[in-house]
Amino acid sequence: MSGTSSPLPGLELVTESPADAASTPPVLFVHGAYVGAWCWAEHFLPALADRGYAAHAVSLRGHGGSDGSLASAGIDDFVADVRTAVERLDRPPVLVGHSMGGVVVQRYLQRYDAPAAALLAAIPPQGMAGLTVEFALRDPTTWIQFGLLQTVGPGPTSPRVMRRALFSADLPDARVEAYARRVQQESPRALAELTGPAVTGRVPSDLPTLVLGADADAIVPSWAVEATARAFDTDATFVPDVAHAMMLDTGWERVASTLAEWLDGIDPAS
């Protein structure tokens, strides 16, 4: 198994390759707001490669190691980035989107085919206006901190507040602090688009789809996960004792195992 960062023109694609993935579809991970492909590289890419899947994570434009400006980037631009990454792979991948990346995947599926998709703590089709209001009323201090992150960058971002929003209480302080140093500003246009209906029109409800929530999620609560599941005509699955940043939080192994078991059940002929 080897980890590489592929030199796509201007677009970072991080890959973990198993010894033999001939019988399994590749998997492409799409990150959420304020992060990049690095959030998948620590745990999920090697975990999926150990299960026999070629695992890839793309950094959307302006994120991680990818080129491009965030000033004018919208959700459809991120969809185009995912399309670019898909076209660089040998076979069509199963798409896995987290949070904002879940919206990117939902819009992608309205335009392009995929063998299957998994939506992890995804913002629901109706957008995040209701989520934002609920979050701001429940934890105004954390909400203000995210506003500071967006306006002046990660410098003043408090690891303690980041923990309240994204991680469980038992995640070691050193890891929370390390992740807090890596977060970045997000596209104002993309965030604005997410405040209204994020996905309009029908999504492919006949597509094999896993809708996965974290039951300790402070940002995307259970009702929002269930709304996404209804759009795809499926049931939501929840992983207990995991917070929003489910690929980095304590308990990430259970999330990765749930995803891998679902992948194992996909009919290769689909």
PDB file of C-alpha atoms in Angstrom:
ATOM      1  CA  MET A   1       0.000   0.000   0.000  1.00  0.00           C
ATOM      2  CA  SER A   2       1.402   3.426  -0.863  1.00  0.00           C
ATOM      3  CA  GLY A   3       0.316   7.012  -0.319  1.00  0.00           C
ATOM      4  CA  THR A   4       0.908   9.552  -3.066  1.00  0.00           C
ATOM      5  CA  SER A   5      -0.110  13.083  -3.984  1.00  0.00           C
ATOM      6  CA  SER A   6      -0.879  13.076  -7.694  1.00  0.00           C
ATOM      7  CA  PRO A   7       0.221  16.062  -9.823  1.00  0.00           C
ATOM      8  CA  LEU A   8      -3.150  16.903 -11.339  1.00  0.00           C
ATOM      9  CA  PRO A   9      -2.954  20.280 -13.075  1.00  0.00           C
ATOM     10  CA  GLY A  10      -3.691  22.640 -10.228  1.00  0.00           C
ATOM     11  CA  LEU A  11      -5.793  20.135  -8.330  1.00  0.00           C
ATOM     12  CA  GLU A  12      -4.502  18.094  -5.391  1.00  0.00           C
ATOM     13  CA  LEU A  13      -5.494  14.442  -5.343  1.00  0.00           C
ATOM     14  CA  VAL A  14      -4.168  12.310  -2.482  1.00  0.00           C
ATOM     15  CA  THR A  15      -4.256   8.545  -3.021  1.00  0.00           C
ATOM     16  CA  GLU A  16      -3.764   5.372  -1.017  1.00  0.00           C
ATOM     17  CA  SER A  17      -3.491   2.287  -3.211  1.00  0.00           C
ATOM     18  CA  PRO A  18      -4.002  -1.312  -2.049  1.00  0.00           C
ATOM     19  CA  ALA A  19      -1.983  -4.197  -3.415  1.00  0.00           C
ATOM     20  CA  ASP A  20      -4.948  -5.341  -5.518  1.00  0.00           C
ATOM     21  CA  ALA A  21      -8.143  -3.386  -6.166  1.00  0.00           C
ATOM     22  CA  ALA A  22      -9.162  -5.046  -9.412  1.00  0.00           C
ATOM     23  CA  SER A  23     -12.501  -6.249  -8.066  1.00  0.00           C
ATOM     24  CA  THR A  24     -13.526  -3.123  -6.146  1.00  0.00           C
ATOM     25  CA  PRO A  25     -14.556   0.329  -7.347  1.00  0.00           C
ATOM     26  CA  PRO A  26     -12.316   3.258  -6.495  1.00  0.00           C
ATOM     27  CA  VAL A  27     -13.559   5.682  -3.855  1.00  0.00           C
ATOM     28  CA  LEU A  28     -13.281   9.475  -4.117  1.00  0.00           C
ATOM     29  CA  PHE A  29     -13.644  11.540  -0.930  1.00  0.00           C
ATOM     30  CA  VAL A  30     -14.863  15.156  -1.061  1.00  0.00           C
ATOM     31  CA  HIS A  31     -14.151  17.313   1.988  1.00  0.00           C
ATOM     32  CA  GLY A  32     -16.338  19.906   3.649  1.00  0.00           C
ATOM     33  CA  ALA A  33     -15.798  23.592   4.411  1.00  0.00           C
ATOM     34  CA  TYR A  34     -12.592  25.021   5.907  1.00  0.00           C
ATOM     35  CA  VAL A  35     -10.410  21.944   5.242  1.00  0.00           C
ATOM     36  CA  GLY A  36      -8.853  19.990   2.354  1.00  0.00           C
ATOM     37  CA  ALA A  37      -7.993  16.452   1.293  1.00  0.00           C
ATOM     38  CA  TRP A  38      -5.716  16.199   4.327  1.00  0.00           C
ATOM     39  CA  CYS A  39      -8.719  15.511   6.570  1.00  0.00           C
ATOM     40  CA  TRP A  40      -9.251  12.140   4.834  1.00  0.00           C
ATOM     41  CA  ALA A  41      -5.578  11.253   4.480  1.00  0.00           C
ATOM     42  CA  GLU A  42      -4.841  10.665   8.154  1.00  0.00           C
ATOM     43  CA  HIS A  43      -7.240   7.786   8.773  1.00  0.00           C
ATOM     44  CA  PHE A  44      -9.777   7.064   6.059  1.00  0.00           C
ATOM     45  CA  LEU A  45      -7.577   6.644   2.986  1.00  0.00           C
ATOM     46  CA  PRO A  46      -5.282   4.029   4.573  1.00  0.00           C
ATOM     47  CA  ALA A  47      -8.240   2.323   6.275  1.00  0.00           C
ATOM     48  CA  LEU A  48     -10.083   1.909   2.950  1.00  0.00           C
ATOM     49  CA  ALA A  49      -6.897   0.798   1.182  1.00  0.00           C
ATOM     50  CA  ASP A  50      -6.451  -1.856   3.868  1.00  0.00           C
ATOM     51  CA  ARG A  51      -9.930  -3.092   2.906  1.00  0.00           C
ATOM     52  CA  GLY A  52      -8.885  -3.364  -0.751  1.00  0.00           C
ATOM     53  CA  TYR A  53     -10.175  -0.077  -2.126  1.00  0.00           C
ATOM     54  CA  ALA A  54      -8.192   2.464  -4.119  1.00  0.00           C
ATOM     55  CA  ALA A  55      -8.970   5.538  -2.013  1.00  0.00           C
ATOM     56  CA  HIS A  56      -8.607   9.096  -3.305  1.00  0.00           C
ATOM     57  CA  ALA A  57      -9.309  12.497  -1.745  1.00  0.00           C
ATOM     58  CA  VAL A  58      -9.523  15.708  -3.744  1.00  0.00           C
ATOM     59  CA  SER A  59      -8.831  19.208  -2.452  1.00  0.00           C
ATOM     60  CA  LEU A  60     -11.385  21.518  -4.024  1.00  0.00           C
ATOM     61  CA  ARG A  61     -10.004  24.677  -5.633  1.00  0.00           C
ATOM     62  CA  GLY A  62      -8.487  27.060  -3.113  1.00  0.00           C
ATOM     63  CA  HIS A  63      -8.299  24.327  -0.479  1.00  0.00           C
ATOM     64  CA  GLY A  64      -5.353  22.288   0.756  1.00  0.00           C
ATOM     65  CA  GLY A  65      -2.747  21.973  -1.985  1.00  0.00           C
ATOM     66  CA  SER A  66      -5.030  22.933  -4.882  1.00  0.00           C
ATOM     67  CA  ASP A  67      -4.690  26.080  -6.946  1.00  0.00           C
ATOM     68  CA  GLY A  68      -7.496  28.553  -7.477  1.00  0.00           C
ATOM     69  CA  SER A  69      -9.043  31.461  -5.626  1.00  0.00           C
ATOM     70  CA  LEU A  70     -11.778  31.104  -3.056  1.00  0.00           C
ATOM     71  CA  ALA A  71     -13.013  34.635  -3.706  1.00  0.00           C
ATOM     72  CA  SER A  72     -15.312  33.679  -6.571  1.00  0.00           C
ATOM     73  CA  ALA A  73     -15.667  29.903  -6.149  1.00  0.00           C
ATOM     74  CA  GLY A  74     -19.190  28.535  -5.856  1.00  0.00           C
ATOM     75  CA  ILE A  75     -20.646  25.097  -5.316  1.00  0.00           C
ATOM     76  CA  ASP A  76     -20.874  24.451  -9.064  1.00  0.00           C
ATOM     77  CA  ASP A  77     -17.159  25.234  -9.363  1.00  0.00           C
ATOM     78  CA  PHE A  78     -16.511  22.570  -6.745  1.00  0.00           C
ATOM     79  CA  VAL A  79     -18.691  20.158  -8.730  1.00  0.00           C
ATOM     80  CA  ALA A  80     -16.432  20.866 -11.725  1.00  0.00           C
ATOM     81  CA  ASP A  81     -13.398  20.048  -9.563  1.00  0.00           C
ATOM     82  CA  VAL A  82     -14.904  16.704  -8.600  1.00  0.00           C
ATOM     83  CA  ARG A  83     -15.594  16.025 -12.274  1.00  0.00           C
ATOM     84  CA  THR A  84     -11.959  16.783 -13.104  1.00  0.00           C
ATOM     85  CA  ALA A  85     -10.798  14.365 -10.410  1.00  0.00           C
ATOM     86  CA  VAL A  86     -13.212  11.650 -11.587  1.00  0.00           C
ATOM     87  CA  GLU A  87     -11.953  11.938 -15.156  1.00  0.00           C
ATOM     88  CA  ARG A  88      -8.381  11.341 -13.973  1.00  0.00           C
ATOM     89  CA  LEU A  89      -9.274   7.962 -12.444  1.00  0.00           C
ATOM     90  CA  ASP A  90      -9.236   4.660 -14.297  1.00  0.00           C
ATOM     91  CA  ARG A  91     -12.830   3.829 -13.407  1.00  0.00           C
ATOM     92  CA  PRO A  92     -15.857   5.765 -12.123  1.00  0.00           C
ATOM     93  CA  PRO A  93     -15.530   6.051  -8.338  1.00  0.00           C
ATOM     94  CA  VAL A  94     -17.988   5.780  -5.513  1.00  0.00           C
ATOM     95  CA  LEU A  95     -18.324   9.349  -4.214  1.00  0.00           C
ATOM     96  CA  VAL A  96     -18.131  10.151  -0.510  1.00  0.00           C
ATOM     97  CA  GLY A  97     -18.971  13.710   0.556  1.00  0.00           C
ATOM     98  CA  HIS A  98     -18.836  15.228   4.049  1.00  0.00           C
ATOM     99  CA  SER A  99     -20.801  18.291   5.186  1.00  0.00           C
ATOM    100  CA  MET A 100     -20.446  20.916   2.379  1.00  0.00           C
ATOM    101  CA  GLY A 101     -18.838  18.172   0.303  1.00  0.00           C
ATOM    102  CA  GLY A 102     -22.110  16.286   0.669  1.00  0.00           C
ATOM    103  CA  VAL A 103     -23.878  19.098  -1.177  1.00  0.00           C
ATOM    104  CA  VAL A 104     -21.179  19.044  -3.860  1.00  0.00           C
ATOM    105  CA  VAL A 105     -21.763  15.307  -4.329  1.00  0.00           C
ATOM    106  CA  GLN A 106     -25.543  15.745  -4.414  1.00  0.00           C
ATOM    107  CA  ARG A 107     -25.268  18.329  -7.189  1.00  0.00           C
ATOM    108  CA  TYR A 108     -22.735  16.174  -9.028  1.00  0.00           C
ATOM    109  CA  LEU A 109     -25.188  13.270  -9.040  1.00  0.00           C
ATOM    110  CA  GLN A 110     -27.828  15.442 -10.692  1.00  0.00           C
ATOM    111  CA  ARG A 111     -25.537  15.841 -13.717  1.00  0.00           C
ATOM    112  CA  TYR A 112     -23.262  12.817 -13.885  1.00  0.00           C
ATOM    113  CA  ASP A 113     -23.404   9.090 -13.222  1.00  0.00           C
ATOM    114  CA  ALA A 114     -21.672   7.329 -10.350  1.00  0.00           C
ATOM    115  CA  PRO A 115     -21.795   3.716  -9.184  1.00  0.00           C
ATOM    116  CA  ALA A 116     -22.865   4.767  -5.665  1.00  0.00           C
ATOM    117  CA  ALA A 117     -22.549   7.608  -3.164  1.00  0.00           C
ATOM    118  CA  ALA A 118     -22.135   8.074   0.574  1.00  0.00           C
ATOM    119  CA  LEU A 119     -23.152  11.304   2.299  1.00  0.00           C
ATOM    120  CA  LEU A 120     -21.529  11.792   5.708  1.00  0.00           C
ATOM    121  CA  ALA A 121     -22.968  14.491   7.994  1.00  0.00           C
ATOM    122  CA  ALA A 122     -24.059  16.189   4.791  1.00  0.00           C
ATOM    123  CA  ILE A 123     -25.804  19.532   4.625  1.00  0.00           C
ATOM    124  CA  PRO A 124     -29.337  18.639   3.486  1.00  0.00           C
ATOM    125  CA  PRO A 125     -30.818  19.691   0.133  1.00  0.00           C
ATOM    126  CA  GLN A 126     -32.730  22.584   1.723  1.00  0.00           C
ATOM    127  CA  GLY A 127     -29.459  24.179   2.826  1.00  0.00           C
ATOM    128  CA  MET A 128     -28.040  25.227   6.147  1.00  0.00           C
ATOM    129  CA  ALA A 129     -30.131  28.254   7.143  1.00  0.00           C
ATOM    130  CA  GLY A 130     -32.042  26.254   9.740  1.00  0.00           C
ATOM    131  CA  LEU A 131     -28.865  24.558  10.927  1.00  0.00           C
ATOM    132  CA  THR A 132     -27.100  27.906  11.340  1.00  0.00           C
ATOM    133  CA  VAL A 133     -29.888  29.436  13.389  1.00  0.00           C
ATOM    134  CA  GLU A 134     -30.090  26.373  15.626  1.00  0.00           C
ATOM    135  CA  PHE A 135     -26.311  26.331  16.092  1.00  0.00           C
ATOM    136  CA  ALA A 136     -26.086  30.078  16.816  1.00  0.00           C
ATOM    137  CA  LEU A 137     -28.837  29.938  19.426  1.00  0.00           C
ATOM    138  CA  ARG A 138     -27.382  26.862  21.116  1.00  0.00           C
ATOM    139  CA  ASP A 139     -23.721  27.972  21.158  1.00  0.00           C
ATOM    140  CA  PRO A 140     -23.292  31.674  20.224  1.00  0.00           C
ATOM    141  CA  THR A 141     -19.629  31.745  21.310  1.00  0.00           C
ATOM    142  CA  THR A 142     -18.681  29.006  18.876  1.00  0.00           C
ATOM    143  CA  TRP A 143     -20.765  30.598  16.129  1.00  0.00           C
ATOM    144  CA  ILE A 144     -18.878  33.890  16.615  1.00  0.00           C
ATOM    145  CA  GLN A 145     -15.551  32.022  16.456  1.00  0.00           C
ATOM    146  CA  PHE A 146     -16.459  30.593  13.065  1.00  0.00           C
ATOM    147  CA  GLY A 147     -17.247  34.130  11.948  1.00  0.00           C
ATOM    148  CA  LEU A 148     -13.754  35.184  13.029  1.00  0.00           C
ATOM    149  CA  LEU A 149     -12.250  32.234  11.172  1.00  0.00           C
ATOM    150  CA  GLN A 150     -14.017  33.365   8.011  1.00  0.00           C
ATOM    151  CA  THR A 151     -13.100  37.048   8.310  1.00  0.00           C
ATOM    152  CA  VAL A 152      -9.524  37.017   9.619  1.00  0.00           C
ATOM    153  CA  GLY A 153      -8.339  33.420   9.185  1.00  0.00           C
ATOM    154  CA  PRO A 154      -7.426  30.629  11.608  1.00  0.00           C
ATOM    155  CA  GLY A 155      -5.018  32.652  13.783  1.00  0.00           C
ATOM    156  CA  PRO A 156      -7.454  33.540  16.599  1.00  0.00           C
ATOM    157  CA  THR A 157      -9.407  30.275  16.323  1.00  0.00           C
ATOM    158  CA  SER A 158      -9.660  28.668  19.763  1.00  0.00           C
ATOM    159  CA  PRO A 159      -8.978  24.914  19.892  1.00  0.00           C
ATOM    160  CA  ARG A 160     -11.409  24.731  22.803  1.00  0.00           C
ATOM    161  CA  VAL A 161     -14.172  26.179  20.664  1.00  0.00           C
ATOM    162  CA  MET A 162     -13.195  23.990  17.722  1.00  0.00           C
ATOM    163  CA  ARG A 163     -13.622  20.982  19.989  1.00  0.00           C
ATOM    164  CA  ARG A 164     -17.138  22.063  20.960  1.00  0.00           C
ATOM    165  CA  ALA A 165     -18.130  22.398  17.308  1.00  0.00           C
ATOM    166  CA  LEU A 166     -16.327  19.506  15.654  1.00  0.00           C
ATOM    167  CA  PHE A 167     -14.880  16.958  18.076  1.00  0.00           C
ATOM    168  CA  SER A 168     -15.688  14.784  21.056  1.00  0.00           C
ATOM    169  CA  ALA A 169     -14.580  15.645  24.587  1.00  0.00           C
ATOM    170  CA  ASP A 170     -12.124  12.732  24.696  1.00  0.00           C
ATOM    171  CA  LEU A 171     -10.130  13.637  21.583  1.00  0.00           C
ATOM    172  CA  PRO A 172      -6.603  14.483  22.857  1.00  0.00           C
ATOM    173  CA  ASP A 173      -5.847  18.205  23.124  1.00  0.00           C
ATOM    174  CA  ALA A 174      -2.765  17.864  20.916  1.00  0.00           C
ATOM    175  CA  ARG A 175      -4.834  16.530  18.026  1.00  0.00           C
ATOM    176  CA  VAL A 176      -7.477  19.249  18.402  1.00  0.00           C
ATOM    177  CA  GLU A 177      -4.762  21.900  18.389  1.00  0.00           C
ATOM    178  CA  ALA A 178      -3.078  20.361  15.336  1.00  0.00           C
ATOM    179  CA  TYR A 179      -6.351  20.311  13.391  1.00  0.00           C
ATOM    180  CA  ALA A 180      -7.200  23.877  14.460  1.00  0.00           C
ATOM    181  CA  ARG A 181      -3.907  25.053  12.959  1.00  0.00           C
ATOM    182  CA  ARG A 182      -4.825  23.496   9.596  1.00  0.00           C
ATOM    183  CA  VAL A 183      -8.300  24.947   9.089  1.00  0.00           C
ATOM    184  CA  GLN A 184      -8.656  27.750   6.574  1.00  0.00           C
ATOM    185  CA  GLN A 185     -11.083  30.356   5.365  1.00  0.00           C
ATOM    186  CA  GLU A 186     -13.915  29.250   3.118  1.00  0.00           C
ATOM    187  CA  SER A 187     -15.371  30.697  -0.081  1.00  0.00           C
ATOM    188  CA  PRO A 188     -17.858  33.451   0.866  1.00  0.00           C
ATOM    189  CA  ARG A 189     -19.834  32.686  -2.280  1.00  0.00           C
ATOM    190  CA  ALA A 190     -20.111  28.996  -1.468  1.00  0.00           C
ATOM    191  CA  LEU A 191     -21.205  29.723   2.106  1.00  0.00           C
ATOM    192  CA  ALA A 192     -23.797  32.192   0.826  1.00  0.00           C
ATOM    193  CA  GLU A 193     -25.145  29.604  -1.614  1.00  0.00           C
ATOM    194  CA  LEU A 194     -25.501  27.118   1.216  1.00  0.00           C
ATOM    195  CA  THR A 195     -27.770  29.430   3.214  1.00  0.00           C
ATOM    196  CA  GLY A 196     -30.576  28.952   0.695  1.00  0.00           C
ATOM    197  CA  PRO A 197     -31.822  25.772  -0.974  1.00  0.00           C
ATOM    198  CA  ALA A 198     -28.551  23.973  -1.684  1.00  0.00           C
ATOM    199  CA  VAL A 199     -29.855  21.269  -4.023  1.00  0.00           C
ATOM    200  CA  THR A 200     -32.961  21.916  -6.100  1.00  0.00           C
ATOM    201  CA  GLY A 201     -34.702  19.380  -8.283  1.00  0.00           C
ATOM    202  CA  ARG A 202     -34.584  15.627  -8.004  1.00  0.00           C
ATOM    203  CA  VAL A 203     -31.611  13.548  -6.966  1.00  0.00           C
ATOM    204  CA  PRO A 204     -31.196   9.942  -8.200  1.00  0.00           C
ATOM    205  CA  SER A 205     -33.154   8.058  -5.545  1.00  0.00           C
ATOM    206  CA  ASP A 206     -32.450   4.704  -7.252  1.00  0.00           C
ATOM    207  CA  LEU A 207     -28.695   5.061  -6.728  1.00  0.00           C
ATOM    208  CA  PRO A 208     -27.100   2.943  -3.968  1.00  0.00           C
ATOM    209  CA  THR A 209     -26.679   5.625  -1.300  1.00  0.00           C
ATOM    210  CA  LEU A 210     -25.445   5.599   2.274  1.00  0.00           C
ATOM    211  CA  VAL A 211     -26.647   8.549   4.369  1.00  0.00           C
ATOM    212  CA  LEU A 212     -24.575   8.546   7.533  1.00  0.00           C
ATOM    213  CA  GLY A 213     -24.877  10.844  10.518  1.00  0.00           C
ATOM    214  CA  ALA A 214     -22.954  11.349  13.745  1.00  0.00           C
ATOM    215  CA  ASP A 215     -25.250  11.280  16.741  1.00  0.00           C
ATOM    216  CA  ALA A 216     -23.094  13.808  18.662  1.00  0.00           C
ATOM    217  CA  ASP A 217     -22.975  16.265  15.729  1.00  0.00           C
ATOM    218  CA  ALA A 218     -23.298  19.897  16.849  1.00  0.00           C
ATOM    219  CA  ILE A 219     -23.559  21.245  13.281  1.00  0.00           C
ATOM    220  CA  VAL A 220     -25.672  18.761  11.271  1.00  0.00           C
ATOM    221  CA  PRO A 221     -28.284  17.345  13.688  1.00  0.00           C
ATOM    222  CA  SER A 222     -30.286  14.181  13.159  1.00  0.00           C
ATOM    223  CA  TRP A 223     -33.270  15.915  11.542  1.00  0.00           C
ATOM    224  CA  ALA A 224     -30.994  17.282   8.803  1.00  0.00           C
ATOM    225  CA  VAL A 225     -29.436  13.861   8.158  1.00  0.00           C
ATOM    226  CA  GLU A 226     -32.910  12.360   7.924  1.00  0.00           C
ATOM    227  CA  ALA A 227     -33.953  15.074   5.449  1.00  0.00           C
ATOM    228  CA  THR A 228     -31.091  14.053   3.173  1.00  0.00           C
ATOM    229  CA  ALA A 229     -32.052  10.395   3.508  1.00  0.00           C
ATOM    230  CA  ARG A 230     -35.642  11.180   2.473  1.00  0.00           C
ATOM    231  CA  ALA A 231     -34.398  12.939  -0.658  1.00  0.00           C
ATOM    232  CA  PHE A 232     -32.577   9.745  -1.653  1.00  0.00           C
ATOM    233  CA  ASP A 233     -35.467   7.500  -0.616  1.00  0.00           C
ATOM    234  CA  THR A 234     -33.368   5.655   1.947  1.00  0.00           C
ATOM    235  CA  ASP A 235     -32.950   5.416   5.716  1.00  0.00           C
ATOM    236  CA  ALA A 236     -30.370   7.336   7.689  1.00  0.00           C
ATOM    237  CA  THR A 237     -27.717   5.486   9.678  1.00  0.00           C
ATOM    238  CA  PHE A 238     -26.160   7.054  12.783  1.00  0.00           C
ATOM    239  CA  VAL A 239     -22.822   6.268  14.395  1.00  0.00           C
ATOM    240  CA  PRO A 240     -22.991   6.767  18.182  1.00  0.00           C
ATOM    241  CA  ASP A 241     -20.559   8.907  20.182  1.00  0.00           C
ATOM    242  CA  VAL A 242     -19.023  10.646  17.163  1.00  0.00           C
ATOM    243  CA  ALA A 243     -18.988  14.383  16.449  1.00  0.00           C
ATOM    244  CA  HIS A 244     -19.207  16.325  13.167  1.00  0.00           C
ATOM    245  CA  ALA A 245     -15.578  15.856  12.071  1.00  0.00           C
ATOM    246  CA  MET A 246     -16.232  12.132  11.919  1.00  0.00           C
ATOM    247  CA  MET A 247     -13.144  11.287   9.836  1.00  0.00           C
ATOM    248  CA  LEU A 248     -10.814  12.729  12.518  1.00  0.00           C
ATOM    249  CA  ASP A 249     -12.756  12.336  15.750  1.00  0.00           C
ATOM    250  CA  THR A 250     -12.428   9.548  18.283  1.00  0.00           C
ATOM    251  CA  GLY A 251     -14.600   6.783  16.935  1.00  0.00           C
ATOM    252  CA  TRP A 252     -13.479   7.374  13.353  1.00  0.00           C
ATOM    253  CA  GLU A 253     -12.766   3.629  13.113  1.00  0.00           C
ATOM    254  CA  ARG A 254     -16.465   2.851  13.555  1.00  0.00           C
ATOM    255  CA  VAL A 255     -17.368   5.373  10.864  1.00  0.00           C
ATOM    256  CA  ALA A 256     -14.797   3.938   8.443  1.00  0.00           C
ATOM    257  CA  SER A 257     -15.944   0.399   9.226  1.00  0.00           C
ATOM    258  CA  THR A 258     -19.588   1.317   8.562  1.00  0.00           C
ATOM    259  CA  LEU A 259     -18.587   2.872   5.247  1.00  0.00           C
ATOM    260  CA  ALA A 260     -16.402  -0.102   4.270  1.00  0.00           C
ATOM    261  CA  GLU A 261     -19.096  -2.648   5.106  1.00  0.00           C
ATOM    262  CA  TRP A 262     -21.559  -0.709   2.956  1.00  0.00           C
ATOM    263  CA  LEU A 263     -19.005  -0.581   0.117  1.00  0.00           C
ATOM    264  CA  ASP A 264     -18.495  -4.333   0.415  1.00  0.00           C
ATOM    265  CA  GLY A 265     -22.216  -4.817  -0.193  1.00  0.00           C
ATOM    266  CA  ILE A 266     -22.390  -2.826  -3.435  1.00  0.00           C
ATOM    267  CA  ASP A 267     -23.014  -4.992  -6.481  1.00  0.00           C
ATOM    268  CA  PRO A 268     -19.945  -4.533  -8.741  1.00  0.00           C
ATOM    269  CA  ALA A 269     -22.256  -4.837 -11.750  1.00  0.00           C
ATOM    270  CA  SER A 270     -24.064  -1.654 -10.704  1.00  0.00           C
TER     271      SER A 270
END
